Amino acid sequence: MPSNPEATVLAAMIPPAIVEKIRALIPRYPSPRAVTLPALHLVHEHFRCVPHRAMAEIAALLDITPAEVSDTMSFYGFFPQAPIGDVRVWVCRSISCMLRGGDEMLDHACRSLGIEPGQTTQDGKLTVEFAECLGICDYAPAALADDGRVFGPLDESSTEAMLNELKQGPRELF
Amino acid sequence: MSDFEPILTRNWNVPDGDTLKVYESRGGYQASRKALTTMDPDAVVGVVKDSELRGRGGAGFPCGLKWTFLPKDRKETLLCVNGDESEPATFNNRLLMEKDPHQFIEGILIACYATRASTAYVYLRFEYIKAYRILERAVAEARAAGHLGKNIYGSGFNLEIWLHRGAGAYICGEETGLIESLEGKRGWPRIKPPFPAIEGAFRKPTVVNNIETLACVPHILERGAAWFKSIGTPKSYGPKLYCVSGHVNKQVCVELPLGVTARELIDVHAGGVWKGRKAKAAVPGGISMGLLSAAELDVKLDFEDIRKTGCLGLGTAAVTVLDDQTSIVDYLYNTSRFFAHESCGQCTPCREGTSWMYKTMKRIKSGGGRLEDLDILQNMSNNLGIMPGTTICGLADGAAWPFKNALAKFRPEIEEYIRTHQDPSRRITPLQAAIASGVSADVAVRHSLTVLGSAPAPAALHSADGGNRP
């Protein structure tokens, strides 16, 4: 849902329940700005992205400028401005995974889905990204879904199986 | 050391070892109770200082000493736990949180009591999703049972623990980058001094400790400093979680006394090198630490001995094995790609240097390498980082060390690769060489025929790799 820069009055984008969650975090820190990352995570979880309007609303909640939120948000490369797939999966390409074929598994996954790393499948089900070390080297070459599922050691057939499983949608870990 | 009794991992294979009930039934929260109800905070600091517990996060700074740097007249103290474990091949802290979260929480409680911190922030990398959920539950359990909250054990001491999730940036594992990130900013490391103990998070005196370091603390309180110092090697005391991954039969995390050799880790604990091959090299403690050659695998992995091999240090004690079929060029390509991606961009030598190293490795790997590239890489690795004084934090030193070690130990192999993997389409063009040698792009293009004809040999400077960007 693109925002209209011409409009002067827009309804709030972040739902009240999430606004409350963000407000509840403020007393935990000596400065409201510290809630930037937690707020971005909450918004991202809800919209599967952080639209610019939501970013401005976070700024207002935390009493900082939208530029400050944008500065932080853009640094991490974690919060896209357009929605990602229902499941986001990171395929690791750092040393231990690389040595055991991580780069090839990333290629394989992307080729099999017809996308490039960082892209989302046409049906909106799956986003595949590369990652630097995910800290799951005991599963190398490994991949991590954003619902917490860990996959590995991957080969071509288990990568296929992983993609098929992830296409079913996110799952509760516990 | 067959008589070594695992301490930090003792609850790992116990059913429901991550629950408060099981943790308490196995003696958990006795050390914190003892500290809070019978000891003065300074006495707790004293015991930890006497144990000479050194930080397990990579730098190896003595933990107790760090606590004494806090100003005596401070009004408030904060503890930031560094749970941003992102050093490639390292996963011991993840397991510590997933398998025994209460041991970690007890460590936080004692550390906070010792340093008089009433708030602890656990900065956890986002990717540790399972660990986050387990910790969330464990903190709630501990709070409900009175191990956290107000007036803990009737001692008058209060403590809250808040979990704070990162967003996928390696640099946030640097303690001041972590603090900046916690404050809601980009994770740019700060110039030190002031050190966090004087002015840290939210400008308050702050202790930043690693998870494994804190997990050691309850055991030191319970068994004493002398017990801790009876484990390990001189100057490197205590148990340590070693991770082994890469070309081994079994990728594991194993607890051993500090000072085990890389060879023992590989052969005894990781089931040997995979596919019946031999090891060509091993990364000793995360890729920032450099590279051990096969001949150096008998070195002790502790805070002292490892330096004799030219490696930067023990780091995170995460060993990655490269088998004899692996090209050192691939290893350097991978490490340079990592650092080029993870450099935070604050200091120009690191931001530009790591990208430059990566582009050079990409060109070498694809067949456009020149022998003089290795001199340039050597020169860059000598001039990049906090040690030569060109950057604010140590990320660039970590980027440089793989090159320093690989060029010292494997240069003939890399030269051989360059000689035998030439692809004319990947070589730098005469125009690029002319520009790199100082001819302005404008002039070079306008007089391309004559300039190209007389372009000096591409020796003076590095040049681009044909527009391929990382």
XYZ file of C-alpha atoms in Angstrom:
644
model
C 0.000 0.000 0.000
C 2.025 2.999 -1.220
C 1.571 6.190 0.719
C 0.498 9.318 -1.080
C 2.979 12.135 -0.529
C 0.315 14.696 -1.559
C -2.057 13.734 1.220
C -1.727 15.854 4.330
C -3.835 13.798 6.705
C -3.479 10.067 6.734
C -4.976 7.544 9.064
C -2.463 5.911 11.370
C -0.950 2.889 9.748
C 0.376 0.985 12.751
C -2.535 -0.819 14.446
C -3.361 0.305 18.008
C -2.387 -3.058 19.513
C 1.157 -2.674 18.168
C 1.323 0.956 19.208
C 0.521 -0.222 22.737
C 3.249 -2.844 22.583
C 5.755 -0.220 21.476
C 4.682 2.203 24.231
C 5.001 -0.570 26.816
C 8.681 -0.997 25.939
C 9.622 2.641 26.533
C 9.976 2.415 30.351
C 12.587 -0.319 29.973
C 15.192 2.136 28.727
C 16.607 5.465 29.904
C 15.871 6.909 26.452
C 12.839 6.273 24.204
C 15.086 6.135 21.156
C 16.354 2.762 22.396
C 12.962 1.331 21.428
C 13.766 1.957 17.741
C 14.911 -1.588 16.950
C 12.202 -3.315 19.016
C 9.567 -1.099 17.361
C 10.953 -1.830 13.910
C 10.806 -5.549 14.690
C 7.179 -5.311 15.842
C 6.146 -3.358 12.766
C 8.127 -5.621 10.487
C 6.531 -8.690 12.005
C 3.076 -7.235 11.335
C 3.500 -5.865 7.801
C 6.409 -8.113 6.718
C 8.144 -4.820 5.913
C 8.542 -1.322 7.342
C 6.749 1.154 5.076
C 7.949 4.740 5.220
C 4.719 5.908 6.819
C 5.103 3.410 9.617
C 8.641 4.611 10.085
C 7.390 8.160 10.596
C 4.824 6.913 13.083
C 7.514 5.097 15.050
C 9.471 8.341 15.132
C 6.472 10.199 16.551
C 5.925 7.528 19.214
C 9.544 7.714 20.319
C 9.799 11.465 20.061
C 12.613 11.402 17.503
C 12.756 12.454 13.861
C 11.831 10.108 10.999
C 15.379 10.613 9.716
C 16.745 9.094 12.909
C 14.549 6.032 12.518
C 15.472 5.811 8.856
C 19.153 6.097 9.681
C 18.970 3.153 12.056
C 16.601 1.147 9.914
C 18.664 1.421 6.752
C 21.897 0.529 8.532
C 20.861 -3.016 9.311
C 19.647 -4.159 5.911
C 17.073 -6.199 7.757
C 13.917 -4.132 7.260
C 12.675 -3.969 3.673
C 10.221 -1.276 2.603
C 8.139 -3.645 0.472
C 6.662 -6.823 1.932
C 8.715 -9.985 1.865
C 7.277 -13.472 1.527
C 5.285 -15.334 4.165
C 8.518 -17.049 5.113
C 11.983 -15.558 4.856
C 14.846 -18.005 4.673
C 18.500 -17.221 5.031
C 21.068 -19.508 3.448
C 24.459 -19.130 5.087
C 27.521 -18.419 2.961
C 30.181 -17.924 5.642
C 33.282 -20.035 6.085
C 32.016 -23.317 7.556
C 28.979 -23.440 5.279
C 30.944 -22.299 2.233
C 33.459 -25.107 2.768
C 30.623 -27.626 2.677
C 28.738 -26.162 -0.269
C 26.674 -23.290 1.164
C 27.141 -21.037 -1.871
C 26.024 -23.849 -4.157
C 22.947 -24.491 -2.013
C 21.976 -20.828 -2.215
C 22.368 -20.962 -5.989
C 20.412 -24.156 -6.127
C 17.547 -22.798 -4.020
C 17.302 -19.626 -6.090
C 17.515 -21.421 -9.393
C 14.877 -23.877 -8.329
C 12.524 -21.003 -7.402
C 13.470 -18.844 -10.370
C 14.592 -15.920 -8.224
C 17.795 -14.132 -7.256
C 19.054 -13.965 -3.661
C 17.027 -11.279 -1.889
C 13.939 -11.793 -4.030
C 10.491 -13.174 -3.257
C 8.676 -15.832 -5.253
C 5.804 -14.659 -7.464
C 3.213 -16.282 -5.205
C 4.572 -14.308 -2.242
C 5.275 -17.425 -0.228
C 9.040 -17.378 0.075
C 11.901 -14.886 0.248
C 15.402 -16.324 -0.083
C 18.389 -14.326 1.121
C 22.038 -15.068 1.691
C 23.344 -14.529 5.194
C 26.705 -14.200 6.812
C 27.290 -16.691 9.628
C 23.993 -17.655 11.249
C 25.659 -19.313 14.235
C 24.300 -22.736 13.322
C 27.600 -24.100 12.015
C 26.898 -27.467 13.649
C 24.330 -27.843 10.825
C 26.602 -26.514 8.058
C 25.793 -25.948 5.283
C 22.762 -24.506 6.953
C 19.728 -22.321 6.471
C 17.432 -20.561 8.908
C 13.789 -19.610 8.435
C 12.529 -16.484 10.165
C 10.114 -18.579 12.234
C 13.155 -20.213 13.831
C 13.354 -23.463 11.910
C 16.905 -24.620 11.235
C 17.830 -26.719 8.189
C 21.048 -28.592 7.564
C 23.387 -30.065 6.605
C 21.912 -29.244 3.214
C 22.469 -31.014 -0.070
C 20.481 -30.549 -3.268
C 17.664 -32.879 -2.298
C 17.321 -31.610 1.272
C 17.352 -28.044 -0.067
C 14.414 -28.968 -2.307
C 12.647 -30.574 0.637
C 13.294 -27.472 2.722
C 11.796 -25.193 0.068
C 8.716 -27.399 -0.213
C 8.281 -27.371 3.536
C 8.721 -23.612 3.781
C 6.179 -23.011 1.027
C 3.555 -24.410 3.421
C 3.915 -21.237 5.464
C 5.396 -20.219 8.821
C 5.164 -22.500 11.814
C 5.128 -21.929 15.549
C 8.384 -23.161 16.998
C 7.034 -24.029 20.443
C 42.737 -34.599 30.278
C 40.550 -37.567 31.021
C 39.761 -36.352 34.541
C 38.159 -33.171 33.286
C 34.608 -32.783 34.472
C 32.402 -30.646 32.202
C 31.014 -27.689 34.111
C 29.309 -25.323 31.720
C 27.656 -28.114 29.776
C 26.711 -30.330 32.704
C 22.970 -29.787 32.177
C 22.993 -30.079 28.403
C 21.907 -33.668 28.157
C 19.614 -33.656 31.159
C 15.901 -33.912 30.228
C 14.228 -30.489 30.584
C 17.619 -29.029 31.499
C 16.376 -25.657 30.298
C 13.679 -25.428 32.983
C 13.985 -23.744 36.334
C 12.838 -26.840 38.164
C 15.600 -29.028 36.786
C 18.206 -26.294 37.116
C 17.361 -25.766 40.795
C 17.260 -29.506 41.458
C 20.843 -29.713 40.216
C 22.113 -27.043 42.550
C 21.199 -24.016 40.480
C 20.818 -20.534 42.001
C 22.800 -21.629 45.090
C 25.771 -19.490 44.069
C 23.641 -16.410 43.520
C 21.890 -16.961 46.826
C 25.250 -17.294 48.564
C 26.566 -14.126 46.892
C 23.509 -11.992 47.555
C 22.869 -13.098 51.111
C 26.345 -13.635 52.535
C 28.799 -11.587 50.497
C 29.593 -7.970 49.924
C 29.505 -6.980 46.209
C 33.197 -6.096 46.317
C 33.982 -9.519 47.728
C 32.234 -11.066 44.715
C 34.318 -8.903 42.400
C 37.376 -10.043 44.361
C 36.653 -13.740 43.848
C 36.101 -13.302 40.112
C 39.230 -11.174 39.865
C 41.239 -13.811 41.740
C 39.989 -16.507 39.385
C 41.575 -14.577 36.491
C 38.551 -15.388 34.361
C 39.247 -13.891 30.962
C 36.464 -12.795 28.642
C 35.298 -15.551 26.328
C 34.016 -13.250 23.587
C 37.234 -12.848 21.667
C 39.451 -10.205 23.250
C 40.200 -12.195 26.420
C 40.137 -9.228 28.786
C 40.112 -10.210 32.485
C 36.494 -10.069 33.609
C 37.021 -9.155 37.277
C 39.445 -6.400 36.340
C 36.910 -4.952 33.925
C 34.412 -4.730 36.789
C 36.868 -2.736 38.893
C 37.102 -0.015 36.226
C 33.640 1.245 37.133
C 33.814 4.628 38.906
C 33.594 4.259 42.692
C 31.149 7.136 43.025
C 28.722 5.989 40.336
C 24.998 6.359 40.900
C 23.871 3.746 38.426
C 25.423 0.837 36.562
C 24.173 -1.076 33.545
C 25.092 -4.530 32.378
C 24.968 -5.258 28.672
C 25.309 -8.882 27.768
C 26.879 -9.411 24.394
C 24.716 -12.057 22.790
C 25.459 -10.880 19.276
C 27.593 -13.946 18.613
C 28.329 -13.514 14.899
C 31.947 -14.485 14.430
C 31.903 -17.039 11.632
C 31.969 -20.642 12.864
C 31.014 -19.707 16.433
C 27.887 -21.113 18.064
C 28.783 -21.909 21.678
C 26.747 -19.056 23.152
C 23.687 -20.131 21.234
C 23.906 -23.567 22.818
C 24.538 -22.104 26.273
C 21.286 -20.132 25.996
C 19.216 -22.861 24.408
C 20.334 -25.682 26.661
C 20.912 -24.045 30.027
C 19.396 -20.555 30.126
C 19.236 -20.419 33.908
C 22.969 -20.891 34.317
C 23.352 -17.805 32.151
C 20.699 -15.867 34.098
C 22.367 -16.801 37.381
C 25.629 -15.475 35.954
C 23.909 -12.199 35.075
C 22.409 -11.975 38.553
C 25.781 -12.412 40.269
C 27.557 -10.049 37.866
C 24.905 -7.393 38.418
C 25.079 -7.773 42.181
C 28.872 -7.505 42.082
C 28.784 -4.388 39.914
C 25.610 -2.978 41.552
C 23.743 -2.955 38.263
C 19.984 -3.092 38.609
C 19.255 -3.375 34.899
C 20.734 -5.876 32.486
C 20.149 -5.768 28.751
C 20.772 -8.972 26.868
C 21.569 -7.922 23.324
C 20.741 -10.978 21.283
C 21.322 -11.362 17.591
C 18.018 -11.720 15.776
C 18.979 -15.010 14.168
C 18.961 -16.748 17.559
C 15.210 -17.139 17.402
C 14.970 -20.323 19.436
C 17.400 -19.026 22.043
C 15.322 -15.855 22.337
C 12.129 -17.794 23.010
C 13.846 -20.050 25.551
C 15.404 -17.095 27.329
C 12.116 -15.209 27.380
C 10.527 -18.148 29.147
C 13.462 -18.639 31.490
C 13.541 -14.976 32.531
C 9.817 -15.142 33.294
C 10.347 -18.305 35.352
C 13.222 -16.746 37.249
C 11.202 -13.605 37.942
C 8.236 -15.600 39.200
C 10.513 -17.594 41.496
C 12.109 -14.480 42.986
C 15.525 -14.799 41.353
C 14.822 -11.537 39.551
C 12.726 -8.525 40.458
C 12.616 -6.549 43.696
C 14.459 -7.406 46.891
C 15.920 -10.658 45.631
C 16.377 -13.255 48.431
C 15.541 -10.467 50.898
C 18.896 -8.847 50.195
C 17.410 -5.531 49.098
C 18.973 -5.993 45.675
C 16.755 -5.408 42.629
C 17.344 -6.615 39.099
C 15.463 -6.563 35.831
C 16.671 -8.349 32.706
C 15.456 -7.122 29.323
C 16.057 -8.965 26.087
C 16.915 -6.740 23.161
C 17.113 -8.164 19.660
C 19.576 -7.084 17.025
C 18.943 -6.983 13.303
C 21.694 -8.900 11.593
C 24.813 -6.748 11.877
C 28.167 -8.336 12.752
C 29.551 -5.020 13.985
C 27.078 -4.985 16.867
C 29.231 -7.643 18.526
C 31.856 -4.948 19.070
C 31.011 -3.680 22.546
C 30.541 -0.002 21.685
C 28.779 -0.859 18.427
C 26.463 -2.949 20.574
C 25.871 -0.020 22.916
C 25.072 2.329 20.040
C 22.713 -0.239 18.571
C 21.026 -0.722 21.947
C 20.485 3.025 22.105
C 18.554 2.806 18.840
C 21.255 4.029 16.525
C 23.286 2.460 13.763
C 25.885 0.107 15.236
C 28.893 2.335 14.795
C 31.691 1.642 17.277
C 32.790 4.542 19.451
C 36.241 5.980 19.847
C 37.722 4.858 23.168
C 38.327 6.249 25.717
C 35.952 6.779 27.332
C 35.553 3.063 27.855
C 32.072 1.717 28.588
C 32.918 1.256 32.265
C 33.164 5.046 32.540
C 30.633 6.111 29.926
C 28.716 3.349 28.208
C 25.085 2.812 27.320
C 22.951 5.936 27.771
C 26.148 7.625 29.008
C 26.068 5.549 32.190
C 28.840 3.318 33.528
C 28.331 0.040 31.715
C 29.760 -3.441 31.906
C 29.699 -5.454 28.694
C 30.228 -9.185 29.186
C 30.011 -12.230 26.975
C 27.525 -15.033 27.651
C 30.068 -17.781 28.267
C 32.032 -15.488 30.567
C 28.912 -14.939 32.669
C 28.098 -18.649 32.622
C 31.451 -19.294 34.340
C 30.670 -16.889 37.180
C 28.251 -19.008 39.280
C 30.729 -21.891 39.275
C 33.577 -19.649 40.381
C 31.454 -18.375 43.252
C 30.457 -21.883 44.227
C 33.812 -23.630 43.941
C 36.254 -20.794 44.396
C 38.956 -19.064 42.421
C 41.569 -21.731 43.173
C 39.378 -24.429 41.661
C 38.950 -22.364 38.490
C 42.683 -21.792 38.226
C 43.359 -25.497 38.574
C 41.848 -25.974 35.104
C 43.636 -25.008 31.904
C 47.124 -23.718 31.205
C 49.188 -21.001 32.921
C 47.535 -17.623 32.252
C 44.572 -19.287 30.552
C 42.339 -20.758 33.213
C 39.059 -22.545 33.283
C 36.831 -24.558 31.008
C 36.106 -23.400 27.471
C 33.545 -24.313 24.871
C 35.306 -25.133 21.612
C 33.358 -25.276 18.362
C 34.635 -27.378 15.479
C 33.158 -27.117 12.018
C 34.061 -27.212 8.347
C 35.724 -30.285 6.862
C 35.340 -32.639 9.815
C 33.237 -35.726 10.256
C 31.302 -34.349 13.206
C 30.668 -30.624 13.656
C 30.489 -30.143 17.413
C 30.711 -27.836 20.373
C 32.679 -29.448 23.180
C 33.720 -28.275 26.636
C 37.385 -28.799 27.483
C 40.044 -27.189 29.663
C 41.617 -24.168 27.983
C 44.720 -25.178 26.088
C 43.553 -28.171 24.069
C 45.295 -28.464 20.702
C 43.564 -28.006 17.372
C 44.692 -31.500 16.436
C 43.025 -33.066 19.450
C 39.831 -31.160 18.705
C 39.810 -32.382 15.141
C 40.937 -35.973 15.644
C 39.375 -36.846 18.977
C 36.281 -34.662 19.279
C 35.257 -33.987 15.700
C 35.908 -37.489 14.379
C 38.786 -36.466 12.140
C 38.939 -34.715 8.786
C 36.082 -35.750 6.525
C 36.285 -38.100 3.558
C 39.525 -39.575 4.867
C 41.430 -36.471 3.822
C 44.109 -34.518 5.620
C 43.832 -31.018 7.002
C 45.552 -28.324 4.988
C 44.852 -25.541 7.453
C 42.508 -24.519 10.245
C 40.965 -21.274 11.374
C 41.783 -21.133 15.101
C 39.012 -19.029 16.625
C 36.698 -17.384 14.179
C 37.971 -16.042 10.874
C 39.249 -12.786 12.403
C 42.037 -14.681 14.099
C 43.847 -15.777 10.941
C 44.934 -19.212 9.821
C 46.943 -22.135 11.174
C 48.862 -24.289 8.726
C 48.710 -28.083 9.029
C 52.117 -28.013 10.718
C 50.785 -25.739 13.438
C 47.830 -27.833 14.550
C 49.633 -28.960 17.707
C 49.612 -25.481 19.152
C 47.604 -25.042 22.329
C 44.430 -23.077 21.806
C 44.674 -20.739 24.773
C 45.222 -17.024 25.222
C 49.013 -17.276 24.998
C 50.378 -20.066 22.809
C 48.240 -19.402 19.788
C 49.965 -16.078 19.210
C 53.263 -17.857 18.561
C 51.840 -18.975 15.240
C 51.210 -15.439 14.057
C 47.499 -15.741 14.660
C 45.752 -12.811 16.292
C 44.578 -14.728 19.348
C 42.228 -17.348 20.704
C 39.198 -15.392 19.547
C 36.034 -17.360 20.073
C 37.858 -20.716 20.014
C 35.827 -21.809 17.026
C 37.973 -24.036 14.850
C 37.160 -24.414 11.173
C 39.007 -27.099 9.286
C 40.061 -26.762 5.643
C 40.873 -30.085 3.987
C 43.733 -30.627 1.552
C 41.442 -30.189 -1.446
C 40.557 -26.641 -0.450
C 42.129 -23.700 -2.230
C 43.496 -20.943 -0.021
C 42.166 -18.578 -2.686
C 38.640 -19.746 -1.859
C 39.315 -19.214 1.818
C 40.539 -15.650 1.252
C 37.704 -14.970 -1.156
C 35.258 -16.036 1.532
C 36.816 -14.089 4.415
C 37.201 -10.932 2.327
C 33.608 -11.189 1.147
C 32.480 -11.473 4.748
C 34.347 -8.402 5.956
C 33.436 -6.328 2.910
C 29.812 -7.126 3.656
C 30.061 -6.512 7.398
C 32.264 -3.424 7.546
C 30.009 -0.790 9.101
C 31.311 1.938 6.818
C 32.370 4.370 9.503
C 36.144 4.380 8.906
C 37.279 4.850 5.319
C 40.284 2.491 5.433
C 38.025 -0.360 6.516
C 35.027 0.477 4.335
C 37.121 0.927 1.199
C 39.891 -1.482 2.110
C 37.709 -4.502 2.810
C 35.806 -3.951 -0.461
C 39.041 -3.537 -2.322
C 40.440 -6.750 -0.887
C 37.240 -8.555 -1.802
C 37.269 -7.241 -5.364
C 40.900 -8.233 -5.739
C 40.165 -11.740 -4.490
C 37.183 -11.978 -6.792
C 39.391 -11.056 -9.730
C 42.130 -13.482 -8.699
C 39.604 -16.271 -8.217
C 38.026 -15.669 -11.610
C 41.317 -15.687 -13.484
C 42.421 -12.060 -13.621
C 45.022 -12.179 -10.865
C 48.457 -10.579 -11.064
C 51.372 -11.577 -8.876
C 51.760 -7.981 -7.726
C 48.218 -8.122 -6.307
C 49.673 -10.152 -3.465
C 52.084 -7.346 -2.563
C 49.215 -4.901 -2.587
C 47.134 -7.197 -0.381
C 50.086 -7.602 1.976
C 50.517 -3.858 2.157
C 46.829 -3.296 2.798
C 46.649 -5.916 5.503
C 49.570 -4.258 7.264
C 47.868 -0.876 7.232
C 44.268 -1.720 8.000
C 42.919 -1.749 11.506
C 43.101 -0.520 15.062
C 46.644 -1.838 15.512
C 48.218 0.294 12.788
C 45.879 3.000 14.097
C 43.778 3.598 11.032
C 40.360 2.494 12.294
C 38.162 2.854 15.373
C 37.512 -0.827 16.044
C 39.131 -4.165 15.362
C 36.945 -5.330 12.492
C 39.579 -4.340 9.962
C 42.286 -6.181 11.905
C 40.083 -9.229 11.595
C 39.816 -8.630 7.870
C 43.578 -8.222 7.574
C 44.660 -11.237 9.605
C 43.541 -13.965 7.196
C 45.618 -12.217 4.515
C 48.649 -11.745 6.755
C 48.665 -15.400 7.764
C 47.760 -16.825 4.372
C 50.404 -14.765 2.594
C 53.029 -15.783 5.144
C 52.111 -19.463 5.150
C 50.619 -20.200 1.730
C 52.019 -17.611 -0.674
C 53.532 -20.147 -3.131
C 50.148 -21.829 -3.468
C 48.382 -18.534 -4.177
C 51.034 -17.555 -6.722
C 50.641 -20.911 -8.368
C 46.896 -20.376 -8.542
C 47.369 -16.993 -10.206
C 49.785 -18.474 -12.748
C 47.635 -21.424 -13.650
C 44.218 -19.772 -13.561
C 44.582 -17.010 -16.117
C 41.501 -16.011 -18.056
C 42.282 -13.158 -20.493
C 38.718 -11.858 -20.280
C 39.131 -11.308 -16.525
C 42.381 -9.379 -16.681
C 42.422 -5.687 -16.011
C 42.346 -3.678 -19.208
C 45.151 -1.336 -20.329
C 42.708 1.543 -19.848
C 42.116 0.539 -16.211
C 45.834 0.161 -15.709
C 46.441 3.613 -17.145
C 43.849 5.157 -14.853
C 45.218 3.285 -11.851
C 48.710 4.547 -12.603
C 47.526 8.128 -12.359
C 46.386 9.146 -15.821
C 43.103 10.995 -15.447
C 40.142 9.102 -16.793
C 39.256 11.931 -19.127
C 42.708 12.078 -20.687
C 42.971 8.345 -20.839
C 39.757 8.056 -22.787
C 40.418 10.991 -25.144
C 43.874 9.774 -26.008
C 43.060 6.164 -25.567
C 45.084 4.963 -28.511
C 48.350 6.564 -27.488
C 47.802 6.089 -23.764
C 46.949 2.472 -24.203
C 50.003 1.953 -26.301
C 52.276 3.468 -23.697
C 50.489 2.431 -20.518
C 52.940 1.433 -17.844
C 52.925 -2.128 -16.635
C 50.113 -2.542 -14.118
C 52.300 -2.484 -11.085
C 51.920 0.813 -9.293
C 48.417 0.580 -7.976
C 45.528 -1.726 -7.669
C 42.825 -1.320 -10.251
C 39.189 -2.147 -10.623
C 37.923 -5.557 -11.573
C 35.851 -4.584 -14.561
C 32.914 -3.084 -12.776
C 32.032 -6.075 -10.629
C 30.899 -4.771 -7.297
C 30.462 -6.793 -4.127
